[in-house]
mmCIF file of C-alpha atoms in Angstrom:
data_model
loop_
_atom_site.group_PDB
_atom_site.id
_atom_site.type_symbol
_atom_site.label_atom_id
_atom_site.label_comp_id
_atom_site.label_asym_id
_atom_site.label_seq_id
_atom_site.Cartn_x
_atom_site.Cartn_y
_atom_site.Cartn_z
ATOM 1 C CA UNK A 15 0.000 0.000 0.000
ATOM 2 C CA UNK A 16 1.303 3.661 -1.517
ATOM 3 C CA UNK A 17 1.616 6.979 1.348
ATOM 4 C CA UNK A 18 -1.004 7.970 -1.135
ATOM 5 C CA UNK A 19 -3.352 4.758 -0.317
ATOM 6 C CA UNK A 20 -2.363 5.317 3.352
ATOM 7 C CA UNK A 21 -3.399 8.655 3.899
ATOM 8 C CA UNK A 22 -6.727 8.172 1.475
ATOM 9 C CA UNK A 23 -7.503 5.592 4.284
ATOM 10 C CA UNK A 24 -7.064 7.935 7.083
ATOM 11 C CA UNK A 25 -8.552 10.948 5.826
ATOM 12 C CA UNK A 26 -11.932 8.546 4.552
ATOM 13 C CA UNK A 27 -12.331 7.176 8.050
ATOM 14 C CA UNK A 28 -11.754 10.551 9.431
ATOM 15 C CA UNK A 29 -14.918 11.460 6.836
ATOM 16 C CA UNK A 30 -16.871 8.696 8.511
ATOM 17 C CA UNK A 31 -16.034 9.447 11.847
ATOM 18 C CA UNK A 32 -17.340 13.127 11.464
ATOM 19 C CA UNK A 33 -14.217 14.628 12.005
ATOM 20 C CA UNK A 34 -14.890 16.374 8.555
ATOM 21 C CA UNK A 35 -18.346 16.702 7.800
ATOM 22 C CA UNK A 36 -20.199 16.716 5.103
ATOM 23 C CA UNK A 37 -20.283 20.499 4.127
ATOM 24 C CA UNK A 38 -17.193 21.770 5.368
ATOM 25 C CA UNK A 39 -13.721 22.349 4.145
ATOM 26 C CA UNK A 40 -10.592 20.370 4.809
ATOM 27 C CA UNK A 41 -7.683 21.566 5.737
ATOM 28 C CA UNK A 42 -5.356 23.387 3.618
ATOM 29 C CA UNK A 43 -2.824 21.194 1.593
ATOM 30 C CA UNK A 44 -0.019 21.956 3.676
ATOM 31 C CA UNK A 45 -2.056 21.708 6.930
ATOM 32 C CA UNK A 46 -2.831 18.266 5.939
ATOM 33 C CA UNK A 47 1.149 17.653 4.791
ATOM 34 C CA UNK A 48 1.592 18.567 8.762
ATOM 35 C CA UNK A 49 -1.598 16.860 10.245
ATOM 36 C CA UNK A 50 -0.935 13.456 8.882
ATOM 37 C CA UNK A 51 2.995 12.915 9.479
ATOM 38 C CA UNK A 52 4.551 15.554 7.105
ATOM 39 C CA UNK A 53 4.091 13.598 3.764
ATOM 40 C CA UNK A 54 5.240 14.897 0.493
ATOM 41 C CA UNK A 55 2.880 17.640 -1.237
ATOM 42 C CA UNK A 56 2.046 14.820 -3.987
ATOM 43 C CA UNK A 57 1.578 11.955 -1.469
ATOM 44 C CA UNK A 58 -1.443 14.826 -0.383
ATOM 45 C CA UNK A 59 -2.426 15.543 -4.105
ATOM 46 C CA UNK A 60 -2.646 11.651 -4.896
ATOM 47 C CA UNK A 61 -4.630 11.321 -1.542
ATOM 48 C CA UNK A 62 -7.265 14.056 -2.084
ATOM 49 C CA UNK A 63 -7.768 12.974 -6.100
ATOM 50 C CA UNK A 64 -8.814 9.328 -4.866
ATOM 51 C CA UNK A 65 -11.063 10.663 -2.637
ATOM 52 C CA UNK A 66 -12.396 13.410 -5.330
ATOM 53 C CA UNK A 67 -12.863 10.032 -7.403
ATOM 54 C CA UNK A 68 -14.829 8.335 -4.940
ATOM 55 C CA UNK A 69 -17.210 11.336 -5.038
ATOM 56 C CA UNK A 70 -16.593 12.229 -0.778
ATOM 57 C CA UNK A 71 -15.004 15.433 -1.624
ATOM 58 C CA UNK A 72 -15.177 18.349 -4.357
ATOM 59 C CA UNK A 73 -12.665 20.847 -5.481
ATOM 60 C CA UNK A 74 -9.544 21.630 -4.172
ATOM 61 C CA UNK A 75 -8.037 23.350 -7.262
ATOM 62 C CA UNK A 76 -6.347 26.640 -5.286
ATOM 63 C CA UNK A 77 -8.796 26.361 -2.014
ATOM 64 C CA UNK A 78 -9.368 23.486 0.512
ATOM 65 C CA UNK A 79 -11.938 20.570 -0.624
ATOM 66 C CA UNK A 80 -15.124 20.289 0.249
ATOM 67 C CA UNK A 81 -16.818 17.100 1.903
ATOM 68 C CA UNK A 82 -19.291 16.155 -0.166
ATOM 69 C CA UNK A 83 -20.485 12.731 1.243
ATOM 70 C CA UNK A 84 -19.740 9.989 3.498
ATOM 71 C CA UNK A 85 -18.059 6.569 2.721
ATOM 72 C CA UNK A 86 -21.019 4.227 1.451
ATOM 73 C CA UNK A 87 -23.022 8.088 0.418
ATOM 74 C CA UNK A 88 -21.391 9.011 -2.259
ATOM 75 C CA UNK A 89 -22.944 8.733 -6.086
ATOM 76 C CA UNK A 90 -21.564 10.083 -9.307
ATOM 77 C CA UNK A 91 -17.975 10.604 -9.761
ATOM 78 C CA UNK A 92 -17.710 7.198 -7.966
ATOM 79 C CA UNK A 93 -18.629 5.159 -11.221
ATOM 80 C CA UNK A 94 -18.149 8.081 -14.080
ATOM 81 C CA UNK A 95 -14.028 7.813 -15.588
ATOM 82 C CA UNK A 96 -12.430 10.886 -14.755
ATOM 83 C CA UNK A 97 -9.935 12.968 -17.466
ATOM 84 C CA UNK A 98 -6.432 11.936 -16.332
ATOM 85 C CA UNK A 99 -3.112 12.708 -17.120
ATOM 86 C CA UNK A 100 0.200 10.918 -17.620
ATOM 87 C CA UNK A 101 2.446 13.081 -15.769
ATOM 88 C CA UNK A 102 0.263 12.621 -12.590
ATOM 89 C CA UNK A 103 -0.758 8.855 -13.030
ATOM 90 C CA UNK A 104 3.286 7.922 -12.852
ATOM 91 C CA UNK A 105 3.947 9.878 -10.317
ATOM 92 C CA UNK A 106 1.595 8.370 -8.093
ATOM 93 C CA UNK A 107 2.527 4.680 -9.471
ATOM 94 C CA UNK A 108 5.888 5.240 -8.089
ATOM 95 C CA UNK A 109 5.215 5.970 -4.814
ATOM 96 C CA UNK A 110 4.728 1.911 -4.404
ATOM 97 C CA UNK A 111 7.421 -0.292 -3.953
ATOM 98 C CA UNK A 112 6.716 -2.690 -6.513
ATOM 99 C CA UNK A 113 6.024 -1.092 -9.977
ATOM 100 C CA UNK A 114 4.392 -2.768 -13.188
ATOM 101 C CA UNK A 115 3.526 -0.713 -16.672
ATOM 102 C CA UNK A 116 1.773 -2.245 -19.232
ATOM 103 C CA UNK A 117 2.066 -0.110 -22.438
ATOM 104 C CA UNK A 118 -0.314 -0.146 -26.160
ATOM 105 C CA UNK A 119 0.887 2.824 -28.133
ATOM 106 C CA UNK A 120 1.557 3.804 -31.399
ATOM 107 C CA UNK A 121 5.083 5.306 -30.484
ATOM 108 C CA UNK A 122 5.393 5.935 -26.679
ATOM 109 C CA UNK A 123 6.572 9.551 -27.046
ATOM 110 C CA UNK A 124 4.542 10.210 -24.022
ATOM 111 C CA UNK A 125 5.434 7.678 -21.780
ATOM 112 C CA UNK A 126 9.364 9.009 -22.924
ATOM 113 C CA UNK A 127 8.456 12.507 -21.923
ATOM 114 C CA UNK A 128 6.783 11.926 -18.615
ATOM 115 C CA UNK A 129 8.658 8.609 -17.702
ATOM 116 C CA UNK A 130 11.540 11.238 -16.595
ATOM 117 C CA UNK A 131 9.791 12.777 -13.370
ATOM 118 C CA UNK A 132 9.797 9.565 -11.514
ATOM 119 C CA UNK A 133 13.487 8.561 -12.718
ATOM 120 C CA UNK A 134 14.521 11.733 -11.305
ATOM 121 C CA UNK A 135 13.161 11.652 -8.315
ATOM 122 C CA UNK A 136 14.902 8.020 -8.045
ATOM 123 C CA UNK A 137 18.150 9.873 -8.821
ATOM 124 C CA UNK A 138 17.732 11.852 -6.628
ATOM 125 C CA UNK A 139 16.896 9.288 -3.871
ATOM 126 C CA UNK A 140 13.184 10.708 -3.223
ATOM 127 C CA UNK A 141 11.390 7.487 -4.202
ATOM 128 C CA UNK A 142 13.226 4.404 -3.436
ATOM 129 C CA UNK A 143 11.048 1.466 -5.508
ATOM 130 C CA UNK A 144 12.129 -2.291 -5.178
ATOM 131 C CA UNK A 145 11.446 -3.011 -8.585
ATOM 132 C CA UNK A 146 10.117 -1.993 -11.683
ATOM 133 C CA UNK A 147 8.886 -3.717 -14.657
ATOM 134 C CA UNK A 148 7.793 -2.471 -17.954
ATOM 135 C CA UNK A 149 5.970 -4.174 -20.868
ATOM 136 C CA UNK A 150 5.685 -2.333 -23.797
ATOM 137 C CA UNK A 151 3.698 -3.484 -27.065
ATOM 138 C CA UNK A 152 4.297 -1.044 -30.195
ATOM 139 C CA UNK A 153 3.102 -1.723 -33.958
ATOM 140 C CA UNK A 154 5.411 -3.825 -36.203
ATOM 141 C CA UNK A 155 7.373 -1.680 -38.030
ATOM 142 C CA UNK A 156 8.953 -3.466 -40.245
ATOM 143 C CA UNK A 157 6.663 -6.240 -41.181
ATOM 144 C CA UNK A 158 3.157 -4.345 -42.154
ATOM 145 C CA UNK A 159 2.087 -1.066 -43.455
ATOM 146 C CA UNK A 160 0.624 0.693 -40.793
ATOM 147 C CA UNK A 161 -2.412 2.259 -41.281
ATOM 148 C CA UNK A 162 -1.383 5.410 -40.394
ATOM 149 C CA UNK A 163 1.135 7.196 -40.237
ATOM 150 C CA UNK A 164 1.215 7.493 -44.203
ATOM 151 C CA UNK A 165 0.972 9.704 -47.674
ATOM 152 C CA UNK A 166 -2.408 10.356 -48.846
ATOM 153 C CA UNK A 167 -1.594 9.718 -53.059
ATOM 154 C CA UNK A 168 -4.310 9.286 -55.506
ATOM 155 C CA UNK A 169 -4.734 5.927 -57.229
ATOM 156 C CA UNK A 170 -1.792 4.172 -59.291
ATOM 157 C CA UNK A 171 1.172 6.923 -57.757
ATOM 158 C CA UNK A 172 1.640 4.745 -54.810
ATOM 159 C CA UNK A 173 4.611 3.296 -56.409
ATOM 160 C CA UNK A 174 5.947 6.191 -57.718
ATOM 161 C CA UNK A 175 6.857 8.416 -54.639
ATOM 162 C CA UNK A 176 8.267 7.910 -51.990
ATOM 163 C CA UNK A 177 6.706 8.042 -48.869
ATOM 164 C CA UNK A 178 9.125 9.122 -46.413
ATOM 165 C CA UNK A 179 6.358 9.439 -43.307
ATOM 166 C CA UNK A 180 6.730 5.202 -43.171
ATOM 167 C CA UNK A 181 10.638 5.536 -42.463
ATOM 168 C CA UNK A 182 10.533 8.740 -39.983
ATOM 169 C CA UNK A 183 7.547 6.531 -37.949
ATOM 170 C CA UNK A 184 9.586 3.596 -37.284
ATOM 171 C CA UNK A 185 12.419 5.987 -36.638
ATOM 172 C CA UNK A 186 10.273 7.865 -33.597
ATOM 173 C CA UNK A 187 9.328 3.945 -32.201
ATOM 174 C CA UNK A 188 12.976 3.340 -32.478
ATOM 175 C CA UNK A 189 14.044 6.111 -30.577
ATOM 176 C CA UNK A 190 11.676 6.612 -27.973
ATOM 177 C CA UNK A 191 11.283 2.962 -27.011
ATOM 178 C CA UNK A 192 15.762 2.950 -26.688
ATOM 179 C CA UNK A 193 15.136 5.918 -24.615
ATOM 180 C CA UNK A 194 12.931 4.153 -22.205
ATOM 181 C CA UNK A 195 14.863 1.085 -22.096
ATOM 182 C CA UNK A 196 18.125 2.853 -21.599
ATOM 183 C CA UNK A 197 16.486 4.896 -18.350
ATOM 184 C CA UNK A 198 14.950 2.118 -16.518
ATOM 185 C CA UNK A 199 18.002 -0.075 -16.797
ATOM 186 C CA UNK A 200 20.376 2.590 -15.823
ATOM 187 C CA UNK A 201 18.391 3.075 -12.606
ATOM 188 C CA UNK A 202 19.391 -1.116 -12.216
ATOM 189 C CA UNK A 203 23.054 -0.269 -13.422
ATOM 190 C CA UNK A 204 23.621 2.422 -10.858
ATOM 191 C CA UNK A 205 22.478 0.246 -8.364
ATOM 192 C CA UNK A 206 19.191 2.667 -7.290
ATOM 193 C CA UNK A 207 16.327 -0.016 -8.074
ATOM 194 C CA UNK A 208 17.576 -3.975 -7.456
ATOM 195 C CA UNK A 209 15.162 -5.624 -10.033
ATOM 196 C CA UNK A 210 14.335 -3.842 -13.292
ATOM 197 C CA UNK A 211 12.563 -5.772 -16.033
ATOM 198 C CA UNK A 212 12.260 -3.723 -19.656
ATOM 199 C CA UNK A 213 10.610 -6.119 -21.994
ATOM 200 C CA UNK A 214 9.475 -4.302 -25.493
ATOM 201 C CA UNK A 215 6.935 -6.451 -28.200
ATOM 202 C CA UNK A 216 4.990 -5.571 -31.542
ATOM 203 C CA UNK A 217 2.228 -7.020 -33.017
ATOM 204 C CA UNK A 218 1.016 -7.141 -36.412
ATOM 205 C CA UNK A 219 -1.733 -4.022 -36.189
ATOM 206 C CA UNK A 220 -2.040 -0.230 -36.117
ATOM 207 C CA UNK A 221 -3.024 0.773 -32.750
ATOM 208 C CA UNK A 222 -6.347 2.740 -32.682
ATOM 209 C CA UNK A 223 -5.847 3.837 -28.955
ATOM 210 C CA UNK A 224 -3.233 4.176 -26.069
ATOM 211 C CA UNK A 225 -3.125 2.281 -23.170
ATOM 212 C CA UNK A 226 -1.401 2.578 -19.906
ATOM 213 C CA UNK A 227 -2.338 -0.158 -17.132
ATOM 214 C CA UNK A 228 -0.053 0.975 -13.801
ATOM 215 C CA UNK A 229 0.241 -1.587 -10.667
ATOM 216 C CA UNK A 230 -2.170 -3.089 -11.935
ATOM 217 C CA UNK A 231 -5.165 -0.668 -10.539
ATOM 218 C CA UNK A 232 -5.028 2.577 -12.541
ATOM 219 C CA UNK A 233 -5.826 2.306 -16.291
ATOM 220 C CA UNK A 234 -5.506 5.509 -18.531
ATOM 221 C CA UNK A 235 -6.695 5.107 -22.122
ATOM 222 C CA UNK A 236 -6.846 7.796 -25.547
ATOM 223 C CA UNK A 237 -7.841 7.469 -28.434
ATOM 224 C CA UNK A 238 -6.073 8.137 -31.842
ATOM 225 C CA UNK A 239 -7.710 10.546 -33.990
ATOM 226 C CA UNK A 240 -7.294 11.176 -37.371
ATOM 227 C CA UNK A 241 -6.102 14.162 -39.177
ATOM 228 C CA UNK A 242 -4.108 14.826 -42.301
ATOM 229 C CA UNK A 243 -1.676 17.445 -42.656
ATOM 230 C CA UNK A 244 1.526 18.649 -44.498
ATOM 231 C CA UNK A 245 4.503 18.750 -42.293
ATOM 232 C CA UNK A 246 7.898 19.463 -44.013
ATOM 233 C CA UNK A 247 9.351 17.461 -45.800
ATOM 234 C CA UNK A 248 13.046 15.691 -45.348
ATOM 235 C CA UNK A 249 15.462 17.610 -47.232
ATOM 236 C CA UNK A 250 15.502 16.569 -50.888
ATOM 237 C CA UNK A 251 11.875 15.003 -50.284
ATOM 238 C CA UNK A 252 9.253 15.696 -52.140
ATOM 239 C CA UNK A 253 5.794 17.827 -50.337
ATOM 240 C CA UNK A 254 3.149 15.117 -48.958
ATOM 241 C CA UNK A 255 0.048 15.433 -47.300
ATOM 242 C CA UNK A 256 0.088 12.849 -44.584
ATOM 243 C CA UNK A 257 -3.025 10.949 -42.800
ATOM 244 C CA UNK A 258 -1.565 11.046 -38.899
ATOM 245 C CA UNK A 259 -3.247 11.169 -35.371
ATOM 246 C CA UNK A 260 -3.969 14.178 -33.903
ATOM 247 C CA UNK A 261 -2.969 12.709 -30.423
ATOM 248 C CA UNK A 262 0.680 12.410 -30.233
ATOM 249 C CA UNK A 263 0.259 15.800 -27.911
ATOM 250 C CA UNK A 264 1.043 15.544 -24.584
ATOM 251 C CA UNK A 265 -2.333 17.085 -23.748
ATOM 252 C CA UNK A 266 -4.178 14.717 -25.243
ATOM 253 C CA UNK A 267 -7.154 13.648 -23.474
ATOM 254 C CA UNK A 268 -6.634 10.630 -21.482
ATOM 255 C CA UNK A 269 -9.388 8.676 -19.398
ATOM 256 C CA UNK A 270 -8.863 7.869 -16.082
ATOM 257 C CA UNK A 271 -10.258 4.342 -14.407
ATOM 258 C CA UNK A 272 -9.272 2.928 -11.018
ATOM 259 C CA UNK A 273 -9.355 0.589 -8.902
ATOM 260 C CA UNK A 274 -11.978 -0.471 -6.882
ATOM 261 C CA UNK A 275 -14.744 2.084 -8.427
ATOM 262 C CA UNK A 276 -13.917 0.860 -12.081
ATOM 263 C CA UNK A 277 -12.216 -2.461 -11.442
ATOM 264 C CA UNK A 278 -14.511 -3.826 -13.781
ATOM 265 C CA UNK A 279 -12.701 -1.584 -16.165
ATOM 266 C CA UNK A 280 -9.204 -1.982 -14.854
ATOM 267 C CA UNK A 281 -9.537 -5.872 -14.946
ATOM 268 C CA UNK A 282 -10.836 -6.360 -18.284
ATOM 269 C CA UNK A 283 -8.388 -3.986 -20.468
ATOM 270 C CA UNK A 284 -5.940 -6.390 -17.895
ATOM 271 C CA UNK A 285 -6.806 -8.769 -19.826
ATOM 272 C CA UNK A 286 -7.065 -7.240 -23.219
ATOM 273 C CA UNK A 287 -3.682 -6.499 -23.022
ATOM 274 C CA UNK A 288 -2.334 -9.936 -21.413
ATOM 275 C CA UNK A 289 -4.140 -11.968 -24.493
ATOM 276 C CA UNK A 290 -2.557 -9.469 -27.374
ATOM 277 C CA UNK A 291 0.936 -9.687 -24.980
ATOM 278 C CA UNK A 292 0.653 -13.584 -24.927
ATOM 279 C CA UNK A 293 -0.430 -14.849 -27.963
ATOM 280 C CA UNK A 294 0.413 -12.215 -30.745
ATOM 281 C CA UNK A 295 3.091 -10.086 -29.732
ATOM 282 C CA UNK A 296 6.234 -10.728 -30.852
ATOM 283 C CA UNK A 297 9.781 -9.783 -29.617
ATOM 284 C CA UNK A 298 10.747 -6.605 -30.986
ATOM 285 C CA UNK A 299 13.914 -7.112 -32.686
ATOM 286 C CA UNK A 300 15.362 -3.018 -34.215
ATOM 287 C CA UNK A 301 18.213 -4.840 -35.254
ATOM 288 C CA UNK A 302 16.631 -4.883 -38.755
ATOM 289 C CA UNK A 303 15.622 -1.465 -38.967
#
């Protein structure tokens, strides 16, 4: 059990017992940091969204939260996904001591991007996990045509141009899965987290959504949009208009399930992704590429 889980506990019975009732502020952020052992400002954050997702309180952006309802009260956000982000939903998965990721995306550029607030605070000696694993599963890249990213041609040119969108693709799921590889394994290398498992797969699809399961009680999912454009072209590359998602953005809206008020949720994309994982993934293998 995460700080986070901890003080969601405390602060819940606390709720129950009256201690906070139902119409009245909490405390302040920082009088609850003090009030409940001097935990870290996110270990409060983490706290106060679960119970914002369990509908007892409302608010809390800039002012105290409200109590909104007892334990066993509550109705609506209780059942209804909330918007999540990335950023957030790692941070709080690293507060346990035992960390799992299980990964669908089209490139992981943000899992890259975000994956580096946790490892720093692990550098930094902050967060001390046990372990970490990650399994990622990314679109073959070498063996289909993806969907998307691609040209948009008319009829019959499709062999005459090149379409240079296919080769910078694979080169973003190249470099972005490296990167994450290369900074959970240093964290093993440098001796700050004992057991580190980084195991990376594709299968034989275009991805029509993201998908980030983490410890196995907080699923995220997004969905990939589609969009052409005309970015610029590689030097001595020919203009293209090119069918792409319009959610590679960090901002991208991501929707937030956990565990137990959507574990009917949380268990079953579980399993979507253990079926896909077992029995049509494949080992990636760049070597090719």
């Amino acid at each position: 059990m995460t700080k986070s889980d901890q003080l969601a506990g405390r602060l819940t019975a606390d709720i129950a017992s009256g201690r906070y009732p139902v119409g009245e502020r909490l405390p302040s952020q920082a009088e609850l940091r003090t009030a409940y052992g001097n935990v870290s400002r996110t270990t409060v954050m983490t706290a106060l969204r679960r119970l914002t997702d369990q509908g007892l309180i409302r608010g809390g952006q800039g002012s105290p939260a409200v109590v909104v309802a007892k334990p066993g009260e509550a109705v609506g956000p209780a059942t209804a996904a909330g918007i999540g982000d990335l950023r957030s939903a790692l941070r709080e998965a690293f507060e346990a001591d035992e960390i799992t990721m299980d990964v669908l995306s089209l490139t992981s550029e943000t899992m890259a991007t975000y994956l580096g607030d946790p490892v720093v605070l692990i550098t930094q000696r902050e967060i001390k996990p046990k372990s970490i694993r990650l399994r990622l599963m990314l679109p073959d890249i070498t063996g289909i045509k993806l969907a998307f990213p691609r040209a948009v041609l008319p009829d019959g040119q499709e062999s005459q141009v090149s379409d240079w969108s296919r080769p910078r693709h694979r080169d973003m799921v190249i470099r972005y899965a490296k990167t994450l590889e290369h900074s959970l394994l240093t964290l093993r290398d440098r001796g700050l987290v004992a057991d580190v498992s980084v195991q990376i797969r594709t299968v034989p699809f275009t991805p029509p959504l993201k998908l980030y399961l983490l410890n196995g009680d907080q699923l995220l999912e997004g969905y990939y949009t589609l969009t052409t454009w005309q970015p610029e072209p590689p030097k001595g590359e020919p203009e293209l208009t090119i069918l792409d998602s319009d959610s590679f953005s960090a901002d991208a809206t991501l929707f937030r399930y956990t565990t137990p008020q959507h574990s009917v949720k949380v268990e079953t994309a579980q399993r979507f992704f253990d079926s896909y994982w077992d029995n049509l993934a494949q080992e990636a293998d760049f070597s090719q590429t």
